[in-house]
CSV table of N, CA and C in Angstrom, one decimal:
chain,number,residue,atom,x,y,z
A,164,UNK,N,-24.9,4.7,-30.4
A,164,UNK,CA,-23.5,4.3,-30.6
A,164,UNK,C,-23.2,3.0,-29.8
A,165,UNK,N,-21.7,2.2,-30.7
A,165,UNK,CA,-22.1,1.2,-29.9
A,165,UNK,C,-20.2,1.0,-29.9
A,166,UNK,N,-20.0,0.0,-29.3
A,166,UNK,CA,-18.6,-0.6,-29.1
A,166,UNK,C,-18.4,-1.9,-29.5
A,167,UNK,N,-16.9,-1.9,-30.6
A,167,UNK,CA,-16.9,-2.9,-30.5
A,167,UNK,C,-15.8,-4.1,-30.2
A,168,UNK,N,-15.6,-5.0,-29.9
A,168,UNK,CA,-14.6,-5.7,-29.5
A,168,UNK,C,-14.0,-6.9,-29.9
A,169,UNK,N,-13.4,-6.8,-31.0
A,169,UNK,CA,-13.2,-8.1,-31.9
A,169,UNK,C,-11.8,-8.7,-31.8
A,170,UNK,N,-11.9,-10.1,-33.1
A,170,UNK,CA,-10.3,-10.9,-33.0
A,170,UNK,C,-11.1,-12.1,-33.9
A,171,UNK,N,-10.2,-12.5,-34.1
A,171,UNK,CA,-9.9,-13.7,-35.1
A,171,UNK,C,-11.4,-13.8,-36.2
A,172,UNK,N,-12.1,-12.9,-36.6
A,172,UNK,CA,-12.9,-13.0,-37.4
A,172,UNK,C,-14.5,-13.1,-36.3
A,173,UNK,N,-14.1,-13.3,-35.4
A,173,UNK,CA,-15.7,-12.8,-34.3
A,173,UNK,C,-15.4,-11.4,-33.4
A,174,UNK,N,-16.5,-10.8,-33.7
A,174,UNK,CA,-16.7,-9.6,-32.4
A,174,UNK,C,-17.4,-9.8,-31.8
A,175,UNK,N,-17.7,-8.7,-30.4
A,175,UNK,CA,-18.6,-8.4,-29.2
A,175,UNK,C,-19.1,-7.1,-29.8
A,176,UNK,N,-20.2,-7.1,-30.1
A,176,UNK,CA,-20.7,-5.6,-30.4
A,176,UNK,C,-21.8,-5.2,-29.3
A,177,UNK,N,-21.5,-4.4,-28.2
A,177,UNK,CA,-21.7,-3.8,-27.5
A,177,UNK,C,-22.1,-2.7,-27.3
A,178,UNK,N,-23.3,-2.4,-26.7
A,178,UNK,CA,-23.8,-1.2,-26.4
A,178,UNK,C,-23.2,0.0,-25.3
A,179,UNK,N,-23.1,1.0,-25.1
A,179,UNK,CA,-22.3,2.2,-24.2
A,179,UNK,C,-22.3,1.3,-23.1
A,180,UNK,N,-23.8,0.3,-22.6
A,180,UNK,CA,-24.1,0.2,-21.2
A,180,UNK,C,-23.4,-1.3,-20.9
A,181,UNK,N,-23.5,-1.7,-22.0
A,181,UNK,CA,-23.0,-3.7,-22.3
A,181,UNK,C,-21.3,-3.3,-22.1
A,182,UNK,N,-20.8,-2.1,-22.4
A,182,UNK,CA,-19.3,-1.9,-22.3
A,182,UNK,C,-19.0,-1.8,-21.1
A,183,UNK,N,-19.8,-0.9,-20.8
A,183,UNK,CA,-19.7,-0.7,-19.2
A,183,UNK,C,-19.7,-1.9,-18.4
A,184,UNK,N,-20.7,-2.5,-18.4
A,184,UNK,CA,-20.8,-3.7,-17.9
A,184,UNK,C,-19.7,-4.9,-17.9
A,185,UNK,N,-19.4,-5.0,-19.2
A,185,UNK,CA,-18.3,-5.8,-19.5
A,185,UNK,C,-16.9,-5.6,-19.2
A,186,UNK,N,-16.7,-4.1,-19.4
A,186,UNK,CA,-15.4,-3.8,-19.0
A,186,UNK,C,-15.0,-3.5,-17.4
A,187,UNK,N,-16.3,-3.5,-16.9
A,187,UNK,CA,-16.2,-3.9,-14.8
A,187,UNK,C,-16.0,-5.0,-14.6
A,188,UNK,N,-16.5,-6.0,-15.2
A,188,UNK,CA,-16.6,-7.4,-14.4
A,188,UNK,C,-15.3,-7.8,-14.7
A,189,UNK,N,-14.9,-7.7,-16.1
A,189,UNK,CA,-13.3,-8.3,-16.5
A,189,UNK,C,-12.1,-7.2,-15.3
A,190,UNK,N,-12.6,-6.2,-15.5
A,190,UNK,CA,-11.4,-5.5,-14.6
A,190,UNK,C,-11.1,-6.0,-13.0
A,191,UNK,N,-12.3,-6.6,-12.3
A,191,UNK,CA,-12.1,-6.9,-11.2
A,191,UNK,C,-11.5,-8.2,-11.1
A,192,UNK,N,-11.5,-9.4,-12.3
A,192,UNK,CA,-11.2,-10.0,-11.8
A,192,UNK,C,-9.6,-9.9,-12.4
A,193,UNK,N,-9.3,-8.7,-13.7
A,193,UNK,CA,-7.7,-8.8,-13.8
A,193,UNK,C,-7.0,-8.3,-12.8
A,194,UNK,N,-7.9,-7.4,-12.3
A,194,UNK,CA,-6.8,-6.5,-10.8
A,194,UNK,C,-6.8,-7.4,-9.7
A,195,UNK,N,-7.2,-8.8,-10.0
A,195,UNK,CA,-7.1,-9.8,-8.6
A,195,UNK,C,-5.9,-10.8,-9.4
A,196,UNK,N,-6.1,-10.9,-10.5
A,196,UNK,CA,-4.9,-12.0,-11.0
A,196,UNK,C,-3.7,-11.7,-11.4
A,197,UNK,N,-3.6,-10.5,-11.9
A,197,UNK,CA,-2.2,-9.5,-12.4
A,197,UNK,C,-1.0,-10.1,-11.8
A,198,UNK,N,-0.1,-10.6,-12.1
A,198,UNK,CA,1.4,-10.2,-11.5
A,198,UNK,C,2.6,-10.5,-12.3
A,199,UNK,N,2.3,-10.2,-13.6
A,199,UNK,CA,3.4,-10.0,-14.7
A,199,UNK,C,3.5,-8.6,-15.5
A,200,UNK,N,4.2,-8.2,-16.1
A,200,UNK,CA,4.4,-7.0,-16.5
A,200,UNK,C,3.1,-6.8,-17.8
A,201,UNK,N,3.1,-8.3,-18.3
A,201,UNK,CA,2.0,-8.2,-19.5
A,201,UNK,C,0.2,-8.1,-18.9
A,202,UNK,N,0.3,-8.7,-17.9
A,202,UNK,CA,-0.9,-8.3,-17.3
A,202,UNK,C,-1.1,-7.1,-16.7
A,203,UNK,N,-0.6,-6.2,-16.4
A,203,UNK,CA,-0.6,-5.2,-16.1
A,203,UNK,C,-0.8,-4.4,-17.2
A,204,UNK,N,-0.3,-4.6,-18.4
A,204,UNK,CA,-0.2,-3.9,-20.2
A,204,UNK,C,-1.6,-3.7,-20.3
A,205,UNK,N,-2.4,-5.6,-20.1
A,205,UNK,CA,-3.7,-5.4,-20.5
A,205,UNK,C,-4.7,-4.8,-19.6
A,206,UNK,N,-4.1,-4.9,-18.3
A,206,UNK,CA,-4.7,-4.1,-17.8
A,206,UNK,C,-5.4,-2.6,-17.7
A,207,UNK,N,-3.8,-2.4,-18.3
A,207,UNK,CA,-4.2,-0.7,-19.0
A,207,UNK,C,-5.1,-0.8,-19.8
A,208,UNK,N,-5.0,-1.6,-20.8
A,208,UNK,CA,-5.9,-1.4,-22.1
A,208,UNK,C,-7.4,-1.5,-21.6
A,209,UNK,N,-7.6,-1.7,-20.9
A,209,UNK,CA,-8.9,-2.0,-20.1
A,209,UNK,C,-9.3,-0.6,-19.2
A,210,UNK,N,-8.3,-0.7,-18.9
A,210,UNK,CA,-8.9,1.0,-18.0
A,210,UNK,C,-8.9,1.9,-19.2
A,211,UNK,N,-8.3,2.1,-20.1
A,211,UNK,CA,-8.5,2.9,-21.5
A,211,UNK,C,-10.1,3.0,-22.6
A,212,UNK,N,-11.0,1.5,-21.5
A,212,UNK,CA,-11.8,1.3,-21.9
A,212,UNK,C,-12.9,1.9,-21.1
A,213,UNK,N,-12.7,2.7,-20.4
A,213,UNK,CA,-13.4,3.3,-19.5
A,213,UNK,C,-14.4,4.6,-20.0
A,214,UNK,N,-15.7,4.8,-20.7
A,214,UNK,CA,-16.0,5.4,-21.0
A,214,UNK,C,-16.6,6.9,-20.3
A,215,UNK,N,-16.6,6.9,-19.3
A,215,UNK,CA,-16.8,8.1,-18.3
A,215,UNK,C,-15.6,8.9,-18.4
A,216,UNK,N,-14.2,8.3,-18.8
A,216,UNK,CA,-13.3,9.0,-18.8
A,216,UNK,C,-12.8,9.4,-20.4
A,217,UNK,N,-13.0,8.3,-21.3
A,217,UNK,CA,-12.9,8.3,-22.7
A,217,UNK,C,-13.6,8.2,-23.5
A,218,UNK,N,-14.7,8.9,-23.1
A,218,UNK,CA,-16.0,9.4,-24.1
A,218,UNK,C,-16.6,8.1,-24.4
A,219,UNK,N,-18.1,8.5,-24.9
A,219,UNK,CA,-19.2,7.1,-24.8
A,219,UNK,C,-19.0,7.1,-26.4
A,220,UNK,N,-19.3,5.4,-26.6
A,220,UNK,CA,-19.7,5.0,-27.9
A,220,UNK,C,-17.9,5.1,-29.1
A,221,UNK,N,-16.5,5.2,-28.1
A,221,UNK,CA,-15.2,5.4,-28.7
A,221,UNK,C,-14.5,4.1,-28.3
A,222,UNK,N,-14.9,3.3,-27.8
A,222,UNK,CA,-13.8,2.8,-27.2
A,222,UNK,C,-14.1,1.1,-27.7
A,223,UNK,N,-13.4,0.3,-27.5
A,223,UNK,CA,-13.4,-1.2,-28.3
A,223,UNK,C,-11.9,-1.5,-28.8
A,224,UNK,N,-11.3,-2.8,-28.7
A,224,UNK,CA,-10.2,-3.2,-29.5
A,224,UNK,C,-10.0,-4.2,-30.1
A,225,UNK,N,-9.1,-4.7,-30.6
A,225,UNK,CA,-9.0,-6.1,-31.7
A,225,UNK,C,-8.0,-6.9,-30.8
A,226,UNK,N,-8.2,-8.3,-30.8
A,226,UNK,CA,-7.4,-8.8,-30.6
A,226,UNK,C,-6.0,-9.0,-31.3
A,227,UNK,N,-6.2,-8.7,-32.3
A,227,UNK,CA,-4.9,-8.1,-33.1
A,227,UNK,C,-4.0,-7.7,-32.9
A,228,UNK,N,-4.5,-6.4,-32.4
A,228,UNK,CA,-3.7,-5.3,-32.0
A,228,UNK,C,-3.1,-5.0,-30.9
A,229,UNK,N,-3.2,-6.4,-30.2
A,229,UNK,CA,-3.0,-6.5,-29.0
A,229,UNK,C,-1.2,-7.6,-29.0
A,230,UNK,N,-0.2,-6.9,-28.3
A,230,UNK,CA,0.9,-7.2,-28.6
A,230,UNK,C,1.2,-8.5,-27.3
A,231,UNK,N,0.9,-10.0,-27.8
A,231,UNK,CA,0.9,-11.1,-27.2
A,231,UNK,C,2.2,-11.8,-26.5
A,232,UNK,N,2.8,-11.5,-27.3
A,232,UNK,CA,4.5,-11.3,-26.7
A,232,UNK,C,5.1,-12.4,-28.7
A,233,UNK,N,6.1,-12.6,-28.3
A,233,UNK,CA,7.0,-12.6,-29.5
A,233,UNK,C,7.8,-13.6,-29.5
A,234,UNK,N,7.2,-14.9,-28.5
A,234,UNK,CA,8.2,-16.6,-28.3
A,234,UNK,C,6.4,-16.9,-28.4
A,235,UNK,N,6.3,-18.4,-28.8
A,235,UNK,CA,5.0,-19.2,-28.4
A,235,UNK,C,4.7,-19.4,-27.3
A,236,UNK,N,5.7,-19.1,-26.4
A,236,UNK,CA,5.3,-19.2,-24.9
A,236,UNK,C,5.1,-18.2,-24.3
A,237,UNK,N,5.7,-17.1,-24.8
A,237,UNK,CA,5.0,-15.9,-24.1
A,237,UNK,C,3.8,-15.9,-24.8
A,238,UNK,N,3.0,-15.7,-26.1
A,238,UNK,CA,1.2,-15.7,-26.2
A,238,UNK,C,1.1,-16.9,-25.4
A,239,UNK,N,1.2,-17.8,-25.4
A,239,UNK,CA,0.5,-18.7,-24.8
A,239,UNK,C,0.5,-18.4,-23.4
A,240,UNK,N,1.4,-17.6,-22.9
A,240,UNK,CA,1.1,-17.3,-21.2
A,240,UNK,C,0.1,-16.0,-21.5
A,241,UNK,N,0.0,-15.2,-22.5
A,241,UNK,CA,-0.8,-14.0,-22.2
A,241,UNK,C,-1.7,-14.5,-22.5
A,242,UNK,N,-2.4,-15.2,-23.2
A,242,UNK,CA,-3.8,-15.9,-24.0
A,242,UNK,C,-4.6,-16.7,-22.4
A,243,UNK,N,-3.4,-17.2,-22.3
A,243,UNK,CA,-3.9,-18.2,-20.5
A,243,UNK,C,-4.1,-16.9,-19.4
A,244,UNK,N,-3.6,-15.8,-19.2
A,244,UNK,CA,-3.8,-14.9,-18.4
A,244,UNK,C,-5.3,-14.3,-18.3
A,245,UNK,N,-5.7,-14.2,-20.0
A,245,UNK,CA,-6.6,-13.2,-20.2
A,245,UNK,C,-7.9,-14.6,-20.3
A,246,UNK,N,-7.8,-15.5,-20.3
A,246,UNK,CA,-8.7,-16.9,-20.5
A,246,UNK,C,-8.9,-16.7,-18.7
A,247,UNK,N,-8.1,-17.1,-18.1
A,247,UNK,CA,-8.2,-17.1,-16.4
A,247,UNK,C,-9.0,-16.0,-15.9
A,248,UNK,N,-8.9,-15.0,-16.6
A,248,UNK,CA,-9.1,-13.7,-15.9
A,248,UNK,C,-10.6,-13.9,-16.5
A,249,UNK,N,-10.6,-13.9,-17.2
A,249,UNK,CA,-12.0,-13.8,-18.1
A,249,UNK,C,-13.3,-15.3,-17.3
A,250,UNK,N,-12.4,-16.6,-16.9
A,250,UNK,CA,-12.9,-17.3,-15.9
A,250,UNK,C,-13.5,-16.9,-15.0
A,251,UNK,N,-12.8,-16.0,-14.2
A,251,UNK,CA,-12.8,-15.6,-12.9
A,251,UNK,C,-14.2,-14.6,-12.7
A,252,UNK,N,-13.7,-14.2,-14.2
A,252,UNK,CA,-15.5,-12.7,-13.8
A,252,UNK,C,-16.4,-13.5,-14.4
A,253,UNK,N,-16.3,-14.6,-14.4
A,253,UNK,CA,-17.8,-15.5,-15.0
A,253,UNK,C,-18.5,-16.0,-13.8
A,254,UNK,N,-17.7,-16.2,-12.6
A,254,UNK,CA,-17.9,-16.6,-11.6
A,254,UNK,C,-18.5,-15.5,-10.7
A,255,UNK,N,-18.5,-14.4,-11.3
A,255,UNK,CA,-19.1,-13.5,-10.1
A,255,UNK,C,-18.2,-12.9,-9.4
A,256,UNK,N,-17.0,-12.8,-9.6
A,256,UNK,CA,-15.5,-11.9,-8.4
A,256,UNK,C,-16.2,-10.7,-8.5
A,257,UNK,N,-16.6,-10.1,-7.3
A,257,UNK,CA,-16.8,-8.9,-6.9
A,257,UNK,C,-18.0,-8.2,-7.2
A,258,UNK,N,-18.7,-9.3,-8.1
A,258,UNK,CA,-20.1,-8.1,-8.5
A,258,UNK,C,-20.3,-7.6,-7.0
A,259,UNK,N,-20.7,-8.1,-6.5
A,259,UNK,CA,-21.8,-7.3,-5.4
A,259,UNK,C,-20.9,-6.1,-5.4
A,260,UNK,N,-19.9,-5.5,-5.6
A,260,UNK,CA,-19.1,-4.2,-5.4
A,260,UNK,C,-19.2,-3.2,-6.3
A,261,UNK,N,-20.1,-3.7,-7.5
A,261,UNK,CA,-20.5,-3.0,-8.8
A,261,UNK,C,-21.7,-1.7,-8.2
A,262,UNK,N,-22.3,-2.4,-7.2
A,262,UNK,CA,-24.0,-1.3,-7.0
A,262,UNK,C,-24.7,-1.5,-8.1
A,263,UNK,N,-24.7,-2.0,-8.9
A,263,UNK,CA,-26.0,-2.7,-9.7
A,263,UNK,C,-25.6,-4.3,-9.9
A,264,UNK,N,-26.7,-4.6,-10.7
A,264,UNK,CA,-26.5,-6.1,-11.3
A,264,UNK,C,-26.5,-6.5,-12.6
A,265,UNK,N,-25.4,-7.0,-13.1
A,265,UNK,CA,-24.8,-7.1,-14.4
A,265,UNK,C,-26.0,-8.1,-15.3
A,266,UNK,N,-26.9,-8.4,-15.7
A,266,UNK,CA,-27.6,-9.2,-15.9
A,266,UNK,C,-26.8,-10.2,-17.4
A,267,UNK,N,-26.3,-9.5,-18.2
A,267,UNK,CA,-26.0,-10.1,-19.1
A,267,UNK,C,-24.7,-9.8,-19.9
A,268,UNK,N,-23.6,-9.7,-18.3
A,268,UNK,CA,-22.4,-9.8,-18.0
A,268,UNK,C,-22.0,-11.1,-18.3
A,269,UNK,N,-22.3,-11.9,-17.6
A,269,UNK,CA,-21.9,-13.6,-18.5
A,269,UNK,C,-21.7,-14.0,-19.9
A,270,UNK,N,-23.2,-13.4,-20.5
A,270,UNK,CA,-23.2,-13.9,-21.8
A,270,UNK,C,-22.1,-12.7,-22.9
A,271,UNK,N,-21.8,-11.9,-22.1
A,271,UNK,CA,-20.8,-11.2,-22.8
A,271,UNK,C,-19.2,-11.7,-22.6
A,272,UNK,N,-19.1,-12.5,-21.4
A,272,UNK,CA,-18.1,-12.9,-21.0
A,272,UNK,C,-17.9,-14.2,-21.6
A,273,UNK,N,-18.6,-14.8,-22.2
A,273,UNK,CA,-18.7,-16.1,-22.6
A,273,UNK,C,-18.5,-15.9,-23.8
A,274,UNK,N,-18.8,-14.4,-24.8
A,274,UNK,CA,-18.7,-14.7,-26.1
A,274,UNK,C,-16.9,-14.3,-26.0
A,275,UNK,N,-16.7,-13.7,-25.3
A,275,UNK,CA,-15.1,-13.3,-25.2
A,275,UNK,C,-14.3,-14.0,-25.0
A,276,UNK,N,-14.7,-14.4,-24.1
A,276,UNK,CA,-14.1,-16.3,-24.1
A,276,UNK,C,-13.9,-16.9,-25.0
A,277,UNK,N,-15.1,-17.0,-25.6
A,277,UNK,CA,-14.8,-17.8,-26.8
A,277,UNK,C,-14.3,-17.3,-27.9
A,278,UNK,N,-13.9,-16.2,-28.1
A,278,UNK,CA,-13.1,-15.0,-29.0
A,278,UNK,C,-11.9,-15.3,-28.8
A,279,UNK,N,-11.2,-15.0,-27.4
A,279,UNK,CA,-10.1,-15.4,-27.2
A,279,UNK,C,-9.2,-16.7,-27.2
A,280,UNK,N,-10.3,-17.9,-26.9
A,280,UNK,CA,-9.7,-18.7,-26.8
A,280,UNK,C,-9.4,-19.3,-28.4
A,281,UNK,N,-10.4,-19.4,-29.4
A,281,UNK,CA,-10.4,-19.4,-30.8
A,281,UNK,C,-9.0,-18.7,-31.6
A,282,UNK,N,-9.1,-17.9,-31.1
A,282,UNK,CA,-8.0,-16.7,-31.5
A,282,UNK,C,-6.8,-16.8,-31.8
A,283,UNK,N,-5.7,-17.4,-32.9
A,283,UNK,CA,-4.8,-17.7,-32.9
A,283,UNK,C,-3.3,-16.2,-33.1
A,284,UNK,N,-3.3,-15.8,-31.9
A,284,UNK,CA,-2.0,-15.1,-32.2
A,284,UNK,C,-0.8,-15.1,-32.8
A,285,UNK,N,-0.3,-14.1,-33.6
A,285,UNK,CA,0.8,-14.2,-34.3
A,285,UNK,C,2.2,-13.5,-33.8
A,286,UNK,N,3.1,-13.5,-34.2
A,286,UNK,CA,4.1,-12.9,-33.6
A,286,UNK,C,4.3,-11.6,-33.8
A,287,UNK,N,4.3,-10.6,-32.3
A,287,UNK,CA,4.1,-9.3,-32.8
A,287,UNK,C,5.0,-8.2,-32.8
A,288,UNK,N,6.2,-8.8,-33.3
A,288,UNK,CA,7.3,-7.7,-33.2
A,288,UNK,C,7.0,-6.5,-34.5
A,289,UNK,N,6.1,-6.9,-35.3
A,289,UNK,CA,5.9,-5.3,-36.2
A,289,UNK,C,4.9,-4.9,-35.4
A,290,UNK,N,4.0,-4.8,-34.5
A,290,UNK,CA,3.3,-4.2,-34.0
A,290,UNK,C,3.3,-2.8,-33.8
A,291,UNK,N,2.6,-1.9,-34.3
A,291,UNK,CA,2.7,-0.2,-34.0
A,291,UNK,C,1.9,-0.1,-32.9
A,292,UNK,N,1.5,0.4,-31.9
A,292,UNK,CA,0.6,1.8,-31.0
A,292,UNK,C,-0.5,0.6,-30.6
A,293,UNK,N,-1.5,1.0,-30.4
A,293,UNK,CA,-2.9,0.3,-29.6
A,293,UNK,C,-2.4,-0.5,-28.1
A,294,UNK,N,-1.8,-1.1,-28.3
A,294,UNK,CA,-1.7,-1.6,-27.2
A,294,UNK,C,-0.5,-1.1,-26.0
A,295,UNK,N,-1.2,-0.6,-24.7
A,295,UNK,CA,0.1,0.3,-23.9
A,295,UNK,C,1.6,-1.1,-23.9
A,296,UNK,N,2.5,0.1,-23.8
A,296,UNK,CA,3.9,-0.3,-23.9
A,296,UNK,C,4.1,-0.8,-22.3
A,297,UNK,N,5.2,-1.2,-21.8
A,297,UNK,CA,5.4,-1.5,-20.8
A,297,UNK,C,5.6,-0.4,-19.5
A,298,UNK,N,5.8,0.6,-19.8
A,298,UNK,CA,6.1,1.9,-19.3
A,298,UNK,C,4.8,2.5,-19.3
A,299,UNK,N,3.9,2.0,-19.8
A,299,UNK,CA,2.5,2.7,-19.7
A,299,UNK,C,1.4,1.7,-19.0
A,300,UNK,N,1.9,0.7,-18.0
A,300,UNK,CA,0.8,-0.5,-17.9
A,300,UNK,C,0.5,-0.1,-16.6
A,301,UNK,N,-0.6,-0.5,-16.2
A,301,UNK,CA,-1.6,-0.1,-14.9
A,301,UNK,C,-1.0,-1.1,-13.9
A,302,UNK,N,-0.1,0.3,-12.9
A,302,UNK,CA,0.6,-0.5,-12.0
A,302,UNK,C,0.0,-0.3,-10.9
A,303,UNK,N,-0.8,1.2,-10.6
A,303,UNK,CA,-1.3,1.9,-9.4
A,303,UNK,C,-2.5,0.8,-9.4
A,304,UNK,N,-3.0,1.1,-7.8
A,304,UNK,CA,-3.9,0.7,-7.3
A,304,UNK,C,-4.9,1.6,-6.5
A,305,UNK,N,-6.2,1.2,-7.0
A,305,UNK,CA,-7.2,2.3,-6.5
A,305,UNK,C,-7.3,2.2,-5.0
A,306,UNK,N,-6.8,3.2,-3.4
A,306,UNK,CA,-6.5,2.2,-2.5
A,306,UNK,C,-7.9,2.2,-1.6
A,307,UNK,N,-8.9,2.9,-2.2
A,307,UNK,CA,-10.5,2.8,-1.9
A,307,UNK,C,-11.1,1.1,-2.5
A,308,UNK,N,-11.0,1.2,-3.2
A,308,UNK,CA,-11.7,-0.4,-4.7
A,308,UNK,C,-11.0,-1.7,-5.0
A,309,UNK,N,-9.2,-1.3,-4.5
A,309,UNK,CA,-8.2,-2.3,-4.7
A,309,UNK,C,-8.7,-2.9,-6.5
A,310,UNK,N,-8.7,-1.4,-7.2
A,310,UNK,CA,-8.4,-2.3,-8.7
A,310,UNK,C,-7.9,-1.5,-9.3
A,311,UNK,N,-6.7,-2.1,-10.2
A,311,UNK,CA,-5.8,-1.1,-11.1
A,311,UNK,C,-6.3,0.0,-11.8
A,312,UNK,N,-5.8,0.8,-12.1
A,312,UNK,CA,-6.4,1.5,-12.4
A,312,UNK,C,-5.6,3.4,-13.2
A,313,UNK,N,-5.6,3.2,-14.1
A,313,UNK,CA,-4.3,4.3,-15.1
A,313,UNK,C,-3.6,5.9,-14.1
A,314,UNK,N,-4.3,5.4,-12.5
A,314,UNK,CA,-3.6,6.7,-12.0
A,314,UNK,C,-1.7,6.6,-12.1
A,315,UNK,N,-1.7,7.5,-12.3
A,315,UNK,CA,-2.0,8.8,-11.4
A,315,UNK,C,-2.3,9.7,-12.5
A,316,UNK,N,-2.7,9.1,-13.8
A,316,UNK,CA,-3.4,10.5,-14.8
A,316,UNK,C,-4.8,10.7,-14.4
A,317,UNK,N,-5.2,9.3,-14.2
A,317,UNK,CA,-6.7,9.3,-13.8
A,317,UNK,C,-6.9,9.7,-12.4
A,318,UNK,N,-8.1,10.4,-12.2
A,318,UNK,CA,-8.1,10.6,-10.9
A,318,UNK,C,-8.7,9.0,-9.9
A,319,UNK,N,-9.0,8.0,-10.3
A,319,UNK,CA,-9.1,6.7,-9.1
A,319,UNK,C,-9.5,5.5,-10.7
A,320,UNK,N,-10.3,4.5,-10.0
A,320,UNK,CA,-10.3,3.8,-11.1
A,320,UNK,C,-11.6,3.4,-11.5
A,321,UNK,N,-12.3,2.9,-12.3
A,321,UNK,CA,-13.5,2.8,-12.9
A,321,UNK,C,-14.6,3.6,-11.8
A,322,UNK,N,-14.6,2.7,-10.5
A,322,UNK,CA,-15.6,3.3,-9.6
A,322,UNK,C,-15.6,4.2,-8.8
A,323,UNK,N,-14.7,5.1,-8.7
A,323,UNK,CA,-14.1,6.3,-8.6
A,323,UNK,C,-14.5,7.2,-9.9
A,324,UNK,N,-14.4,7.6,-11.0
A,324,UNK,CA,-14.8,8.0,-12.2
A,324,UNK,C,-16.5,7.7,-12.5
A,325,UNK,N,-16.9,6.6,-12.0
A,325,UNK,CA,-18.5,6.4,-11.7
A,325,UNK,C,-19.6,8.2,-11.9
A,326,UNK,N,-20.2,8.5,-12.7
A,326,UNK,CA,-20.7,9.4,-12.2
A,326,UNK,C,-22.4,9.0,-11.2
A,327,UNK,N,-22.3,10.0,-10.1
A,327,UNK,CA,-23.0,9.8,-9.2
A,327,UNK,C,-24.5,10.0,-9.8
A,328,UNK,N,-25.2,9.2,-9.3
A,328,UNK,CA,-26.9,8.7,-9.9
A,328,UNK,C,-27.5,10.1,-9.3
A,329,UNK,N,-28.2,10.6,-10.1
A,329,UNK,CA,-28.8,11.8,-10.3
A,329,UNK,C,-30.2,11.5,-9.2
């Protein structure tokens, strides 16, 4: 099974472990740049991508479906949030805190990059469901890992939920 993660006519087709991978490196560096309500939204959507907690081979989203905000200037500040953020884990924020080595973490982050930044958002006031509401955005902080993370339903956040190596 695999995941996948599309928008504007390109996807990331990802394997259980390429998810995993990809959805650590972006989360450490969104839980370092977060400080708007919308970053916090995507943040959730990211912890939603957590397969240890939400089953393997289910999880993936569209850029689509993703509610960008509803002036040109609000997508254009979310599209630059998730572009920054997406910078930042290209650079390496935090791996060494992963316990393994992402090998082909980059090249996943580079195709997303180039997904997102291609990507032309539309205005999304008919938008239904996929993307958390503002009342559901990842405010808590894991205070072991310092990264967001959907508590207090979840018991901590990605590396906390980690199952321990046999």
């Amino acid at each position: 099974m695999g995941n996948v993660f599309g928008g504007g006519g390109k996807s990331l087709d990802l394997s259980n472990g390429g998810t995993e991978v990809f959805v650590d490196v972006l989360m450490l560096a969104v839980s370092e740049l977060a400080d708007d309500v919308w970053d916090y939204r995507f943040a959730s959507l990211l912890t939603l991508q957590d397969q240890n907690v939400m089953g393997r081979g289910v999880v993936g989203f569209d850029l689509e479906d993703i509610a960008w905000g509803t002036t040109p200037s609000e997508r254009a500040r979310s599209k630059d949030f998730v572009l920054r953020a997406t910078t930042l884990a290209l650079s390496g924020h935090r791996w060494s805190e992963l316990g393994y080595d992402p090998p082909f973490a980059r090249d996943y982050l580079h195709q997303f990059k180039d997904m997102v930044d291609s990507f032309v958002s539309a205005d999304d006031t008919d938008l239904v469901g996929g993307f958390p509401g503002p009342d559901e955005r990842a405010m808590a902080s894991c205070v072991q890992h310092r990264i967001l993370s959907a508590l207090p339903h979840w018991e901590g956040c990605f590396l906390c939920t980690r199952p321990s190596p046999s």
